[in-house]
Each structure stands twice: as structure tokens, then as C-alpha cells.
mmCIF file of C-alpha atoms in Angstrom:
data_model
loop_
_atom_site.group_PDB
_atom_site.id
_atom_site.type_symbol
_atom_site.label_atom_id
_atom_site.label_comp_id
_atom_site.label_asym_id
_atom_site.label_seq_id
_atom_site.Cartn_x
_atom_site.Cartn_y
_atom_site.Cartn_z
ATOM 1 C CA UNK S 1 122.282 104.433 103.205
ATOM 2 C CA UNK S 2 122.918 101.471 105.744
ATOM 3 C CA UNK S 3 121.218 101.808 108.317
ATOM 4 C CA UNK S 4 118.588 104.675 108.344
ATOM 5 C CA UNK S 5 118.571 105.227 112.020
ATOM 6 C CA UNK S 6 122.612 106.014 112.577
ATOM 7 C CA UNK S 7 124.096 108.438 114.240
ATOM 8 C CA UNK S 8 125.828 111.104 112.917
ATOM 9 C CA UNK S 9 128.386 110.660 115.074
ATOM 10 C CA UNK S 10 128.711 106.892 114.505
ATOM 11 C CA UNK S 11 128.909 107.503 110.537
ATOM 12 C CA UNK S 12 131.648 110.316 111.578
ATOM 13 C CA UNK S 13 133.575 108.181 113.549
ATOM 14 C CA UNK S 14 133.605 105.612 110.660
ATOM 15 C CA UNK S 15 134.362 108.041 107.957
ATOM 16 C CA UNK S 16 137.517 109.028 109.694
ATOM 17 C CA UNK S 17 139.108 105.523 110.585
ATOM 18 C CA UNK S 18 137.998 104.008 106.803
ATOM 19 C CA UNK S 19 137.642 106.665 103.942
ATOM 20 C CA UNK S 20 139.361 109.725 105.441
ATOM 21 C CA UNK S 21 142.302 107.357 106.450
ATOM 22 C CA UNK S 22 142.574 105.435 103.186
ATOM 23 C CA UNK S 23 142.083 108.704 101.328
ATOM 24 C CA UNK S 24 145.275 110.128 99.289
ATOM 25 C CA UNK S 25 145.279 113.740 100.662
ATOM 26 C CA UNK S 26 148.033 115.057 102.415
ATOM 27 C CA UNK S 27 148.434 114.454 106.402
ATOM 28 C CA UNK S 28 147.745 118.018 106.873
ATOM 29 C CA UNK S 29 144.017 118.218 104.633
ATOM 30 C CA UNK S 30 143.433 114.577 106.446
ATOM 31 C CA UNK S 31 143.814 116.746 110.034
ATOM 32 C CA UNK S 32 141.894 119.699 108.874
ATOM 33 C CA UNK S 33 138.897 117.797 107.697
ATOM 34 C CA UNK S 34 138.741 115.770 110.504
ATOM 35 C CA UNK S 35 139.327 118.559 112.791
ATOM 36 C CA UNK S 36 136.401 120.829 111.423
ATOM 37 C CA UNK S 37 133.938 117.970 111.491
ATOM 38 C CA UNK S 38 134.765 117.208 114.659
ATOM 39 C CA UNK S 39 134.792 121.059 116.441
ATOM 40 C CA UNK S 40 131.922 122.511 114.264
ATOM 41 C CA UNK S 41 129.508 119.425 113.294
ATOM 42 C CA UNK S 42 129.941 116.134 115.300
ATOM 43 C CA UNK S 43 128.353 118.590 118.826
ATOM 44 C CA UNK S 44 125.175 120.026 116.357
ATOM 45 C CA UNK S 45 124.895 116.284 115.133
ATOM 46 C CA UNK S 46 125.948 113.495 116.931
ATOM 47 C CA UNK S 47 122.965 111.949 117.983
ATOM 48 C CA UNK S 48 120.843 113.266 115.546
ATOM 49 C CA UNK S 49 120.034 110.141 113.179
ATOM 50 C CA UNK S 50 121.681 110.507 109.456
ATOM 51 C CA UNK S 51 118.352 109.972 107.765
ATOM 52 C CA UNK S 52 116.937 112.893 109.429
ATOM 53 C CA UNK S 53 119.653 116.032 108.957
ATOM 54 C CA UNK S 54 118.297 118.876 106.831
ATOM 55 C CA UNK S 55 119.768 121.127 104.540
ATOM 56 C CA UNK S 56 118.779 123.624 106.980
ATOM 57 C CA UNK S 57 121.131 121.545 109.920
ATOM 58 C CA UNK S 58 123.807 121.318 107.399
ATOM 59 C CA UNK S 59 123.904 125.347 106.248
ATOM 60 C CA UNK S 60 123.989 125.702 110.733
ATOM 61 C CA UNK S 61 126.943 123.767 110.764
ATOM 62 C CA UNK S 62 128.087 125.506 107.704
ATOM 63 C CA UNK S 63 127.306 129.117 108.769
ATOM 64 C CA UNK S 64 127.048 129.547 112.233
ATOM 65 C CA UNK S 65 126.171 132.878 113.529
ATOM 66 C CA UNK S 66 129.749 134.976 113.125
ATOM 67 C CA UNK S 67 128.766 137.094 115.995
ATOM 68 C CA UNK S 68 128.389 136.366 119.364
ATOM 69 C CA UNK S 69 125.930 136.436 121.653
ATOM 70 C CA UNK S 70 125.631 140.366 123.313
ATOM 71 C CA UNK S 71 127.941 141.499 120.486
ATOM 72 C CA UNK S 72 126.751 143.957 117.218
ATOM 73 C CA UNK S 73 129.376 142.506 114.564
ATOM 74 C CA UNK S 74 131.474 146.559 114.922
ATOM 75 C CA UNK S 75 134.675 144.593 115.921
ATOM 76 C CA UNK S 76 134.555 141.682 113.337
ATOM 77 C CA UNK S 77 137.461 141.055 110.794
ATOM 78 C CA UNK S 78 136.659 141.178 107.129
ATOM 79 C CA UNK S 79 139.016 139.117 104.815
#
């Protein structure tokens, strides 16, 4: 690691204009990793320095709670 004390958001930011660009998956996987990263972990992790994310911030991102808030789960969609 660089540079202990970046962002999360910073190293996001340069993952997508350097490896994620120069990487050989298709325009479509490009736009859904970026995408997912960007709605579900750059606003748990931007600011939060890279050296100090957790497994435990990672599975958060990962898993968030499938059920909202005030709601008992009845309604969700199983796959």
C-alpha cells in the first residue's frame, strides 16, 4: 500500500480511470463494477482511510441489511 492514510474514495476514483479502464472486460462488466462500487461502497467508505477498513466494513458493504427499516422481511423476493 502507497500511502497508508488514503481515502477510499481517492483509491476508488483511481481504480476506475487506471485498472478498471485498462482492464479487458467487456463495456458492460466495466459499468457494472464501477456502478456497484460506486452506489453500495464509495458512501460507507469514502473517507474512511484504506489502511483502516475491516472485514467487518467490507461484509456491510457486501451484505447490507435486505430489509428495511419498519419492515418484517413477509414481502421479500426469494431467487
Amino acid at each position: 500500500m502507497r500511502n497508508a492514510s488514503r481515502s477510499f474514495g481517492d483509491w476508488l476514483s483511481e481504480w476506475r480511470a487506471t485498472f478498471l479502464a485498462a482492464s479487458d472486460r467487456a463495456p458492460s462488466t466495466k459499468a457494472l463494477y464501477g456502478g456497484l462500487l460506486e452506489r453500495h461502497a464509495r458512501p460507507q467508505l469514502e473517507n474512511v482511510p484504506l489502511a483502516r477498513i475491516t472485514p467487518a466494513d467490507l461484509t456491510r458493504v457486501r451484505a447490507p441489511d435486505p430489509v428495511g427499516p419498519g419492515q418484517d422481511g413477509s414481502r421479500r423476493r426469494s431467487r
